[in-house]
């Protein structure tokens, strides 16, 4: 029995250190030795040899039993390991590695489960993303962006109970399922999310202020389908974003109509570009002191046989989404420069959407248009918005510089409507800025509005920029802006956008509604406001 004990102790020592293959090999050796000891015991003539063989045989039996039990436990362990690994793999596949929130796969599975289960019929879905997240990534780097996402997840988690799922479903996009179909509740949720995410974040000493755009859809998950509800919530969010609204936007039939309108616009646009349905209107921009025509802004006008007049506010974003903006920009540049060839000493201004501005070869395309029209660069200026400058700052800066090196003036449009215009003025050298028409609403009536306008004009001048006020609708505004030393004025008071022929006639007459002497004579309300 000593040998048997020795065997089992050896086996005990190596327990856990052998692989399944090694156990199998050991088992085979034991069976072989068992067989040999049986043969020896039967054939041996000497008693001591026989007894030795029998004890070897018994030791082998014990070893065999021990080792098979071990093999079973090894098998069980490896099965358990496999099951655990599988569970972890599933868990990993369904969790967002960065934030630990459920990911898109998990979110879709939950929606799918809701479709199958009777318990959840009507649900609410919220879709939201982070405003300015791209800016954070671009300007502060991806590590800070990642940390921001983690902190966002930390703030979101306590807002949701176990029955309310919140998931990160892509980049800076999140979605939540609430098993309720109450509009009031969903708005409350919107407010909670908004409040949680608008408190500034402190990441490695950077104070980061972000906001969120939120859309929601309420529906019967069995009838509408989870995927469709998510799509509606996404579209509602898109709408909230395009209106720069911090309120949760609920998907409704009006939005649905608007979206189908967008779809028609998208379908109709290629034909419109080919069939000359898109024309340009020209709005004069005059010198604020003399009223003399300085330049004209070209504005697209689309008379569609299917849709009627399509507003540029609708057509331009659709063209940007569908890639037709390049063709639209080409058309605008070509047509505006054609009209410029028919008048003297007046620049035409063309609005350039961020998508068109970022196209590679944009500067070359503009230069080619000038060459084709036989015009110098002093006959064209471009209006760009903050959107151009927000992302890909370096590239945008290079493009602005290349255009200006060619002699093409670049103006910052809609100044004051964005959120960080001052930093753009600091970083980008441009020829001028156009103060957004919303600034003019209270001008001449509220002292504060007048002071702000004065500051913006002074700011532009301190950066050597020409300052243009747009949306001038009455004489008061015009007079006050002149007194505030604004350089140029544009608006219905001087002229509404007009057809090319009308504009050419206007340019020939070069009518001035606002001779300097007229203003000096008159002590209107604007002047009163100035002295207040
Ligand atoms: P924007 O660049 O700010 O253009 C000025 C808008 O103000 C024009 O609207 C113009 O008709 C309007 N407007 C002019 N004077 C007055 C006024 O005294 N009072 C008021 N309330 N409005 C005035 P429109 O033509 O509807 O264009 C809307 C926007 O669509 C433009 O805003 C511009 O951002 C975009 N857009 C227009 N044409 C083009 C284009 O050819 N290409 C691109 N990318 N965008 C364009
Ligand atoms: Ca403009
Ligand atoms: Ca504008």
Coordinates of C-alpha atoms and ligand atoms in Angstrom, one line a residue:
X1 CA 0.0 0.0 0.0
X2 CA 3.0 2.3 0.4
X3 CA 3.5 2.4 -3.3
X4 CA -0.2 3.3 -3.8
X5 CA 0.1 6.1 -1.2
X6 CA 3.2 7.3 -3.0
X7 CA 1.4 7.3 -6.3
X8 CA -1.6 9.1 -5.0
X9 CA 0.5 11.7 -3.2
X10 CA 2.4 12.3 -6.5
X11 CA -0.9 12.6 -8.3
X12 CA -2.1 15.0 -5.6
X13 CA 0.9 17.2 -6.0
X14 CA 0.5 17.5 -9.7
X15 CA -3.3 18.2 -9.4
X16 CA -4.1 21.3 -11.1
X17 CA -0.9 21.5 -13.0
X18 CA -1.7 19.0 -15.7
X19 CA -3.7 19.7 -18.9
X20 CA -6.5 17.4 -20.1
X21 CA -4.1 15.8 -22.6
X22 CA -1.6 15.1 -19.8
X23 CA -4.3 13.5 -17.7
X24 CA -5.3 11.3 -20.6
X25 CA -1.7 10.2 -21.0
X26 CA -1.3 9.5 -17.2
X27 CA -4.5 7.4 -17.4
X28 CA -3.1 5.3 -20.3
X29 CA 0.1 4.7 -18.3
X30 CA -1.9 3.6 -15.2
X31 CA -4.0 1.2 -17.3
X32 CA -0.8 -0.2 -18.9
X33 CA 0.9 -0.7 -15.5
X34 CA -2.3 -2.3 -14.1
X35 CA -2.3 -4.8 -17.0
X36 CA 1.4 -5.6 -16.5
X37 CA 1.1 -6.1 -12.8
X38 CA -1.9 -8.5 -13.3
X39 CA 0.2 -10.5 -15.8
X40 CA 3.2 -10.5 -13.4
X41 CA 0.9 -11.6 -10.4
X42 CA -0.5 -14.5 -12.5
X43 CA 2.8 -15.7 -14.0
X44 CA 5.3 -15.0 -11.2
X45 CA 6.4 -18.2 -9.4
X46 CA 7.9 -16.4 -6.4
X47 CA 5.5 -15.3 -3.7
X48 CA 7.2 -11.9 -3.0
X49 CA 7.1 -11.0 -6.7
X50 CA 3.4 -11.9 -6.8
X51 CA 2.6 -9.9 -3.7
X52 CA 4.6 -6.9 -5.1
X53 CA 2.6 -7.1 -8.4
X54 CA -0.7 -7.3 -6.5
X55 CA 0.2 -4.2 -4.4
X56 CA 1.2 -2.4 -7.6
X57 CA -2.1 -3.4 -9.1
X58 CA -4.0 -2.1 -6.1
X59 CA -2.0 1.1 -6.1
X60 CA -2.9 1.5 -9.8
X61 CA -6.6 1.0 -9.1
X62 CA -6.5 3.8 -6.4
X63 CA -4.5 6.0 -8.8
X64 CA -7.0 5.3 -11.6
X65 CA -10.0 6.2 -9.4
X66 CA -8.3 9.3 -8.2
X67 CA -7.2 10.4 -11.6
X68 CA -10.6 9.9 -13.2
X69 CA -12.2 11.9 -10.5
X70 CA -9.7 14.7 -11.2
X71 CA -10.3 14.4 -14.8
X72 CA -14.0 14.9 -14.2
X73 CA -13.3 18.0 -12.1
X74 CA -11.0 19.3 -14.7
X75 CA -13.7 18.8 -17.3
X76 CA -16.2 20.5 -15.1
X77 CA -13.9 23.4 -14.4
X78 CA -13.2 23.9 -18.1
X79 CA -16.9 23.7 -18.8
X80 CA -17.5 26.3 -16.1
X81 CA -14.6 28.5 -17.5
X82 CA -16.1 28.2 -21.0
X83 CA -19.5 29.2 -19.7
X84 CA -18.0 32.1 -17.8
X85 CA -16.0 33.3 -20.7
X86 CA -19.1 33.1 -22.9
X87 CA -21.0 35.2 -20.4
X88 CA -18.3 37.7 -20.2
X89 CA -18.0 37.9 -24.0
X90 CA -21.8 38.4 -24.3
X91 CA -21.6 41.0 -21.5
X92 CA -18.7 42.8 -23.3
X93 CA -20.5 42.7 -26.6
X94 CA -23.5 44.4 -25.1
X95 CA -21.7 47.0 -22.9
X96 CA -20.0 50.1 -24.1
X97 CA -16.4 49.7 -23.1
X98 CA -15.9 53.4 -22.4
X99 CA -18.9 54.3 -20.3
X100 CA -20.1 50.9 -19.1
X101 CA -23.6 51.7 -20.4
X102 CA -25.5 49.2 -22.6
X103 CA -24.5 49.7 -26.2
X104 CA -26.5 49.8 -29.4
X105 CA -26.6 46.0 -29.7
X106 CA -28.0 45.7 -26.2
X107 CA -30.4 48.5 -26.8
X108 CA -31.8 47.0 -30.0
X109 CA -32.2 43.6 -28.2
X110 CA -34.2 45.2 -25.5
X111 CA -36.4 46.9 -28.0
X112 CA -36.8 43.6 -29.8
X113 CA -37.8 41.9 -26.5
X114 CA -40.3 44.6 -25.9
X115 CA -41.8 43.9 -29.3
X116 CA -42.3 40.3 -28.2
X117 CA -43.5 40.8 -24.7
X118 CA -47.1 41.7 -23.9
X119 CA -46.1 43.8 -20.9
X120 CA -44.7 46.7 -22.9
X121 CA -47.0 48.0 -25.6
X122 CA -46.7 51.8 -25.5
X123 CA -43.2 53.1 -24.7
X124 CA -41.4 56.4 -24.9
X125 CA -38.0 56.6 -26.5
X126 CA -35.6 59.6 -26.0
X127 CA -32.7 60.1 -28.3
X128 CA -30.2 62.7 -27.4
X129 CA -26.7 63.8 -28.2
X130 CA -24.1 66.3 -26.9
X131 CA -23.9 69.7 -28.4
X132 CA -20.3 70.8 -29.1
X133 CA -18.9 67.4 -28.4
X134 CA -16.9 67.6 -31.6
X135 CA -15.4 70.9 -30.6
X136 CA -14.2 69.3 -27.3
X137 CA -12.6 66.5 -29.2
X138 CA -11.1 68.7 -31.9
X139 CA -9.8 71.4 -29.5
X140 CA -8.9 69.5 -26.3
X141 CA -8.1 66.0 -27.7
X142 CA -9.7 62.6 -27.7
X143 CA -8.7 61.7 -24.1
X144 CA -10.6 64.6 -22.7
X145 CA -13.5 63.7 -25.1
X146 CA -13.5 60.1 -23.7
X147 CA -13.4 61.4 -20.1
X148 CA -16.3 63.7 -20.9
X149 CA -18.3 60.8 -22.2
X150 CA -17.6 58.8 -19.0
X151 CA -18.7 61.7 -16.8
X152 CA -21.8 62.1 -18.9
X153 CA -22.6 58.4 -18.3
X154 CA -22.0 58.9 -14.6
X155 CA -24.5 61.8 -14.5
X156 CA -27.1 59.9 -16.5
X157 CA -27.0 56.6 -14.6
X158 CA -28.7 57.9 -11.4
X159 CA -31.5 59.4 -13.4
X160 CA -32.7 56.0 -14.6
X161 CA -34.1 53.1 -12.5
X162 CA -33.6 49.5 -13.5
X163 CA -36.8 49.4 -15.6
X164 CA -35.6 52.5 -17.6
X165 CA -32.7 51.8 -19.9
X166 CA -30.2 54.4 -21.0
X167 CA -27.6 53.4 -23.5
X168 CA -24.8 54.9 -25.5
X169 CA -25.6 54.0 -29.0
X170 CA -22.8 55.7 -30.9
X171 CA -20.2 58.6 -30.6
X172 CA -21.9 61.2 -28.5
X173 CA -25.4 59.7 -29.0
X174 CA -27.5 58.2 -26.2
X175 CA -31.0 56.7 -26.1
X176 CA -33.3 55.8 -23.3
X177 CA -36.4 53.7 -23.1
X178 CA -39.1 54.6 -20.7
X179 CA -42.0 52.2 -20.2
X180 CA -44.5 55.0 -20.1
X181 CA -46.4 56.8 -22.8
X182 CA -47.2 60.0 -21.0
X183 CA -46.2 63.3 -22.6
X184 CA -45.8 65.1 -19.3
X185 CA -43.5 62.4 -18.0
X186 CA -41.4 62.4 -21.1
X187 CA -41.0 66.2 -20.9
X188 CA -39.9 65.8 -17.3
X189 CA -37.3 63.3 -18.3
X190 CA -36.1 65.7 -21.0
X191 CA -35.7 68.4 -18.3
X192 CA -33.8 66.0 -16.0
X193 CA -31.4 65.0 -18.7
X194 CA -31.0 68.6 -19.8
X195 CA -30.3 69.8 -16.2
X196 CA -27.9 67.0 -15.6
X197 CA -25.8 67.7 -18.7
X198 CA -25.8 71.5 -18.7
X199 CA -23.9 71.8 -15.4
X200 CA -20.3 72.5 -16.5
X201 CA -17.9 69.5 -16.4
X202 CA -14.4 69.8 -14.9
X203 CA -12.0 67.6 -16.8
X204 CA -8.3 67.8 -16.0
X205 CA -8.7 71.5 -15.1
X206 CA -10.8 72.3 -18.2
X207 CA -14.2 73.7 -17.6
X208 CA -16.4 72.2 -20.3
X209 CA -19.9 73.4 -21.0
X210 CA -21.9 71.2 -23.2
X211 CA -25.6 71.0 -23.9
X212 CA -27.8 68.4 -25.3
X213 CA -30.3 68.2 -28.2
X214 CA -33.2 65.8 -27.4
X215 CA -35.9 64.1 -29.5
X216 CA -38.5 61.7 -28.3
X217 CA -41.1 59.4 -29.9
X218 CA -44.0 57.8 -28.1
X219 CA -45.7 54.7 -29.7
X220 CA -46.9 51.2 -29.7
X221 CA -43.8 49.1 -29.9
X222 CA -45.8 46.2 -31.4
X223 CA -47.5 48.2 -34.1
X224 CA -44.8 50.8 -35.0
X225 CA -41.7 48.6 -34.2
X226 CA -38.9 49.6 -31.9
X227 CA -36.6 50.5 -34.8
X228 CA -39.1 52.9 -36.3
X229 CA -39.7 54.5 -32.9
X230 CA -36.0 55.0 -32.5
X231 CA -35.8 56.5 -36.0
X232 CA -38.6 59.0 -35.1
X233 CA -36.9 60.0 -31.9
X234 CA -33.7 60.5 -33.9
X235 CA -35.5 62.7 -36.4
X236 CA -37.1 64.7 -33.6
X237 CA -33.6 65.2 -32.1
X238 CA -32.3 66.3 -35.5
X239 CA -35.1 68.9 -35.6
X240 CA -34.3 70.2 -32.1
X241 CA -30.7 70.5 -33.1
X242 CA -31.4 72.4 -36.3
X243 CA -33.5 74.8 -34.3
X244 CA -30.8 75.1 -31.7
X245 CA -33.4 74.2 -29.1
X246 CA -32.5 72.9 -25.7
X247 CA -36.1 71.6 -25.2
X248 CA -37.0 68.0 -25.9
X249 CA -38.7 67.8 -29.3
X250 CA -41.5 65.3 -29.6
X251 CA -42.0 63.6 -32.9
X252 CA -45.5 64.4 -34.3
X253 CA -47.3 64.4 -37.6
X254 CA -46.2 67.9 -38.5
X255 CA -42.6 66.8 -38.2
X256 CA -43.4 63.8 -40.2
X257 CA -44.9 66.1 -42.9
X258 CA -41.9 68.3 -42.8
X259 CA -39.6 65.3 -43.2
X260 CA -41.6 64.0 -46.2
X261 CA -41.4 67.5 -47.7
X262 CA -37.6 67.3 -47.2
X263 CA -37.7 64.0 -49.0
X264 CA -39.5 65.5 -52.0
X265 CA -37.1 68.4 -52.1
X266 CA -34.3 65.9 -52.2
X267 CA -35.8 64.0 -55.1
X268 CA -36.7 67.2 -57.0
X269 CA -33.4 69.0 -56.6
X270 CA -31.2 67.2 -59.3
X271 CA -33.8 68.0 -61.9
X272 CA -34.1 71.6 -60.7
X273 CA -30.4 72.1 -61.0
X274 CA -30.5 70.9 -64.6
X275 CA -33.7 72.6 -65.7
X276 CA -32.8 76.1 -64.6
X277 CA -35.5 76.1 -62.0
X278 CA -33.0 77.6 -59.5
X279 CA -32.3 81.3 -60.0
X280 CA -30.6 84.0 -58.0
X281 CA -32.0 87.1 -56.4
X282 CA -29.7 90.0 -55.7
X283 CA -30.0 92.2 -52.6
X284 CA -28.1 95.5 -52.7
X285 CA -25.7 96.3 -49.8
X286 CA -25.1 100.1 -49.5
X287 CA -22.6 102.3 -48.0
X288 CA -24.0 103.4 -44.6
X289 CA -22.9 107.1 -45.0
X290 CA -23.7 107.7 -48.7
X291 CA -26.3 105.1 -49.5
X292 CA -24.2 104.2 -52.6
X293 CA -24.4 100.7 -53.8
X294 CA -21.3 98.7 -52.6
X295 CA -22.1 95.1 -53.4
X296 CA -25.0 92.7 -53.6
X297 CA -25.7 89.4 -51.9
X298 CA -26.8 86.6 -54.2
X299 CA -29.7 84.5 -52.7
X300 CA -31.0 81.4 -54.3
X301 CA -34.6 81.2 -55.4
X302 CA -36.2 78.0 -56.5
X303 CA -39.6 78.0 -58.2
X304 CA -40.4 74.3 -58.3
X305 CA -43.3 73.1 -60.5
X306 CA -44.0 70.4 -57.8
X307 CA -43.3 72.3 -54.6
X308 CA -43.9 75.9 -55.5
X309 CA -41.3 78.4 -54.0
X310 CA -38.8 76.4 -52.0
X311 CA -37.1 78.5 -49.3
X312 CA -33.3 78.3 -49.3
X313 CA -33.6 77.6 -45.5
X314 CA -35.2 74.3 -46.6
X315 CA -33.2 73.6 -49.9
X316 CA -29.7 74.3 -48.6
X317 CA -29.7 71.9 -45.7
X318 CA -31.2 69.2 -47.9
X319 CA -28.6 69.9 -50.6
X320 CA -25.9 69.6 -47.9
X321 CA -27.2 66.2 -46.7
X322 CA -27.5 64.8 -50.2
X323 CA -24.2 66.1 -51.6
X324 CA -26.0 68.3 -54.2
X325 CA -24.6 71.4 -52.4
X326 CA -21.5 71.2 -54.7
X327 CA -23.6 71.6 -57.8
X328 CA -25.7 74.2 -56.1
X329 CA -22.7 76.2 -55.1
X330 CA -21.3 75.9 -58.7
X331 CA -24.5 77.2 -60.1
X332 CA -24.6 80.1 -57.6
X333 CA -21.0 81.2 -58.3
X334 CA -21.4 80.9 -62.1
X335 CA -24.6 82.8 -62.2
X336 CA -23.6 85.5 -59.7
X337 CA -20.3 86.1 -61.7
X338 CA -22.3 86.2 -64.9
X339 CA -24.4 89.1 -63.5
X340 CA -21.2 90.8 -62.1
X341 CA -19.8 91.0 -65.7
X342 CA -22.7 93.3 -66.6
X343 CA -22.1 95.9 -63.9
X344 CA -19.1 97.9 -62.9
X345 CA -17.3 98.1 -59.6
X346 CA -19.7 96.1 -57.5
X347 CA -18.7 92.9 -55.8
X348 CA -21.3 90.1 -55.7
X349 CA -21.5 88.0 -52.5
X350 CA -22.2 84.3 -52.6
X351 CA -23.2 82.3 -49.5
X352 CA -21.0 79.3 -49.0
X353 CA -22.4 76.5 -46.9
X354 CA -19.9 74.7 -44.6
X355 CA -20.2 71.5 -46.6
X356 CA -19.3 73.2 -49.8
X357 CA -16.5 75.2 -48.1
X358 CA -14.9 72.0 -46.8
X359 CA -14.8 70.3 -50.2
X360 CA -11.2 69.7 -51.4
X361 CA -10.5 71.8 -54.4
X362 CA -13.0 74.5 -53.3
X363 CA -10.5 77.4 -53.7
X364 CA -9.5 76.1 -57.2
X365 CA -13.2 75.9 -58.2
X366 CA -13.8 79.5 -57.1
X367 CA -10.7 80.7 -59.0
X368 CA -11.8 78.8 -62.1
X369 CA -15.2 80.4 -62.0
X370 CA -13.5 83.8 -61.9
X371 CA -11.3 83.0 -64.9
X372 CA -14.3 81.6 -66.8
X373 CA -16.2 84.8 -66.2
X374 CA -13.1 86.9 -67.1
X375 CA -13.4 88.8 -63.8
X376 CA -10.8 89.8 -61.2
X377 CA -11.0 88.6 -57.7
X378 CA -12.1 92.1 -56.6
X379 CA -15.5 91.4 -58.0
X380 CA -16.4 88.5 -55.6
X381 CA -16.8 88.1 -51.9
X382 CA -17.9 85.0 -50.0
X383 CA -20.2 84.9 -46.9
X384 CA -19.4 82.0 -44.5
X385 CA -21.0 81.2 -41.2
X386 CA -19.5 80.0 -38.0
X387 CA -20.4 76.4 -39.0
X388 CA -17.6 76.6 -41.5
X389 CA -15.1 77.4 -38.8
X390 CA -16.4 75.2 -36.0
X391 CA -14.8 71.9 -37.1
X392 CA -11.6 71.3 -38.9
X393 CA -10.3 74.7 -37.8
X394 CA -6.9 74.4 -39.3
X395 CA -8.2 73.4 -42.7
X396 CA -10.8 76.2 -42.5
X397 CA -8.2 78.7 -41.6
X398 CA -6.0 77.6 -44.6
X399 CA -8.9 77.9 -47.0
X400 CA -9.9 81.4 -45.7
X401 CA -6.3 82.5 -46.1
X402 CA -5.9 81.0 -49.6
X403 CA -9.1 82.8 -50.7
X404 CA -7.9 86.1 -49.2
X405 CA -4.5 85.7 -50.8
X406 CA -6.3 85.5 -54.1
X407 CA -8.0 88.8 -53.3
X408 CA -11.4 87.3 -52.7
X409 CA -13.0 88.9 -49.6
X410 CA -14.4 86.7 -46.9
X411 CA -17.2 87.8 -44.6
X412 CA -18.5 86.1 -41.4
X413 CA -22.3 85.9 -41.8
X414 CA -25.0 85.9 -39.2
X415 CA -22.6 87.2 -36.5
X416 CA -24.1 87.0 -33.1
X417 CA -26.3 84.0 -33.6
X418 CA -23.8 81.3 -32.7
X419 CA -22.1 80.7 -29.3
X420 CA -18.4 81.6 -29.6
X421 CA -18.1 84.2 -32.3
X422 CA -15.4 86.1 -30.4
X423 CA -12.9 83.3 -30.5
X424 CA -13.5 82.9 -34.2
X425 CA -12.8 86.6 -34.7
X426 CA -9.6 86.1 -32.8
X427 CA -8.4 83.0 -34.7
X428 CA -9.6 83.8 -38.3
X429 CA -8.6 86.9 -40.2
X430 CA -11.5 88.0 -42.3
X431 CA -12.5 91.0 -44.3
X432 CA -15.8 91.7 -42.6
X433 CA -18.6 90.6 -40.5
X434 CA -22.4 90.8 -41.0
X435 CA -24.4 91.4 -37.9
X436 CA -27.4 89.1 -37.9
X437 CA -30.8 90.7 -38.5
X438 CA -32.1 89.5 -35.1
X439 CA -29.9 92.1 -33.5
X440 CA -31.8 94.9 -35.1
X441 CA -35.2 94.0 -33.7
X442 CA -34.8 96.2 -30.6
X443 CA -32.5 98.7 -32.0
X444 CA -33.4 102.3 -31.3
X445 CA -36.0 101.2 -28.8
X446 CA -33.9 99.6 -26.0
X447 CA -30.8 101.2 -24.8
X448 CA -29.1 97.9 -24.1
X449 CA -29.6 96.7 -27.7
X450 CA -28.0 99.9 -28.9
X451 CA -25.0 99.5 -26.6
X452 CA -24.5 95.9 -27.8
X453 CA -24.7 97.0 -31.4
X454 CA -22.2 99.8 -30.7
X455 CA -19.8 97.3 -29.1
X456 CA -20.0 94.8 -31.9
X457 CA -19.3 97.5 -34.5
X458 CA -16.4 98.8 -32.5
X459 CA -15.1 95.2 -32.1
X460 CA -15.3 94.7 -35.9
X461 CA -13.4 97.9 -36.5
X462 CA -10.7 97.1 -34.0
X463 CA -10.0 94.0 -36.0
X464 CA -9.9 96.0 -39.2
X465 CA -13.2 94.5 -40.5
X466 CA -15.9 96.0 -42.5
X467 CA -19.1 95.8 -40.5
X468 CA -22.4 95.2 -42.3
X469 CA -25.8 95.2 -40.7
X470 CA -28.4 93.1 -42.4
X471 CA -32.2 93.2 -42.0
X472 CA -32.5 97.0 -42.0
X473 CA -36.2 97.5 -42.4
X474 CA -36.8 101.1 -41.5
X475 CA -35.3 104.5 -41.4
X476 CA -34.8 104.6 -37.7
X477 CA -32.5 101.6 -37.8
X478 CA -30.7 102.9 -40.8
X479 CA -30.0 106.2 -39.1
X480 CA -29.0 104.8 -35.8
X481 CA -26.6 102.3 -37.6
X482 CA -25.1 105.2 -39.4
X483 CA -24.5 107.1 -36.2
X484 CA -23.0 104.0 -34.7
X485 CA -20.4 104.0 -37.6
X486 CA -21.6 100.8 -39.1
X487 CA -20.0 100.6 -42.6
X488 CA -22.7 99.0 -44.8
X489 CA -26.4 98.3 -44.6
X490 CA -28.6 95.7 -46.2
X491 CA -32.4 95.2 -45.8
X492 CA -35.9 95.7 -47.1
X493 CA -35.6 99.4 -46.3
X494 CA -33.1 99.8 -49.1
X495 CA -34.2 97.0 -51.4
X496 CA -35.6 93.5 -51.1
X497 CA -33.8 90.7 -53.0
X498 CA -34.6 91.2 -56.7
X499 CA -34.2 89.4 -60.1
X500 CA -31.0 89.8 -62.0
X501 CA -32.6 92.2 -64.5
X502 CA -34.1 94.3 -61.8
X503 CA -30.8 94.4 -60.0
X504 CA -29.0 95.5 -63.1
X505 CA -31.5 98.3 -63.5
X506 CA -31.1 99.2 -59.8
X507 CA -27.3 99.2 -60.2
X508 CA -27.5 101.5 -63.2
X509 CA -29.7 104.0 -61.4
X510 CA -27.7 103.5 -58.2
X511 CA -30.6 105.0 -56.3
X512 CA -29.7 106.3 -53.0
X513 CA -32.4 106.5 -50.4
X514 CA -30.0 107.7 -47.8
X515 CA -27.9 110.6 -48.8
X516 CA -25.7 111.8 -46.0
X517 CA -27.2 115.3 -46.0
X518 CA -30.7 113.9 -45.4
X519 CA -29.6 112.3 -42.2
X520 CA -27.6 115.2 -40.9
X521 CA -30.8 117.4 -41.2
X522 CA -33.1 115.1 -39.3
X523 CA -33.3 114.6 -35.6
X524 CA -35.2 111.3 -35.6
X525 CA -35.9 108.9 -32.8
X526 CA -32.7 107.0 -33.6
X527 CA -30.6 110.1 -32.9
X528 CA -32.6 110.6 -29.6
X529 CA -31.8 107.1 -28.6
X530 CA -28.1 107.7 -29.3
X531 CA -28.0 110.7 -27.0
X532 CA -29.8 108.8 -24.2
Ligands
LIG1 P1 -28.7 85.0 -45.0 O1 -27.4 84.7 -45.6 O2 -28.7 85.6 -43.6 O3 -29.5 85.9 -46.0 C1 -30.3 87.0 -45.6 C2 -31.7 86.6 -45.5 O4 -32.4 87.7 -45.0 C3 -32.3 86.3 -46.9 O5 -33.3 85.4 -46.7 C4 -32.9 87.7 -47.2 O6 -34.0 87.6 -48.1 C5 -33.4 88.1 -45.9 N1 -33.6 89.5 -45.7 C6 -33.0 90.5 -46.4 N2 -33.4 91.7 -46.0 C7 -34.2 91.5 -44.9 C8 -34.9 92.4 -44.0 O7 -34.9 93.6 -44.1 N3 -35.7 91.8 -43.1 C9 -35.8 90.4 -42.9 N4 -36.5 89.9 -42.0 N5 -35.1 89.6 -43.8 C10 -34.3 90.1 -44.8 P2 -33.4 84.2 -47.7 O8 -33.2 84.6 -49.1 O9 -34.7 83.5 -47.4 O10 -32.2 83.3 -47.3 C11 -32.2 82.6 -46.1 C12 -30.9 82.0 -45.8 O11 -30.7 80.9 -46.8 C13 -29.7 82.9 -46.1 O12 -29.6 83.7 -44.9 C14 -28.6 82.0 -46.3 O13 -28.1 81.5 -45.1 C15 -29.3 80.9 -47.0 N6 -29.1 81.0 -48.5 C16 -29.7 81.7 -49.4 N7 -29.2 81.6 -50.6 C17 -28.2 80.7 -50.5 C18 -27.2 80.1 -51.4 O14 -27.3 80.4 -52.6 N8 -26.3 79.3 -50.9 C19 -26.3 79.0 -49.6 N9 -25.3 78.2 -49.1 N10 -27.1 79.5 -48.7 C20 -28.1 80.4 -49.1
LIG2 CA1 -25.7 85.6 -46.2
LIG3 CA1 -27.0 86.6 -42.7

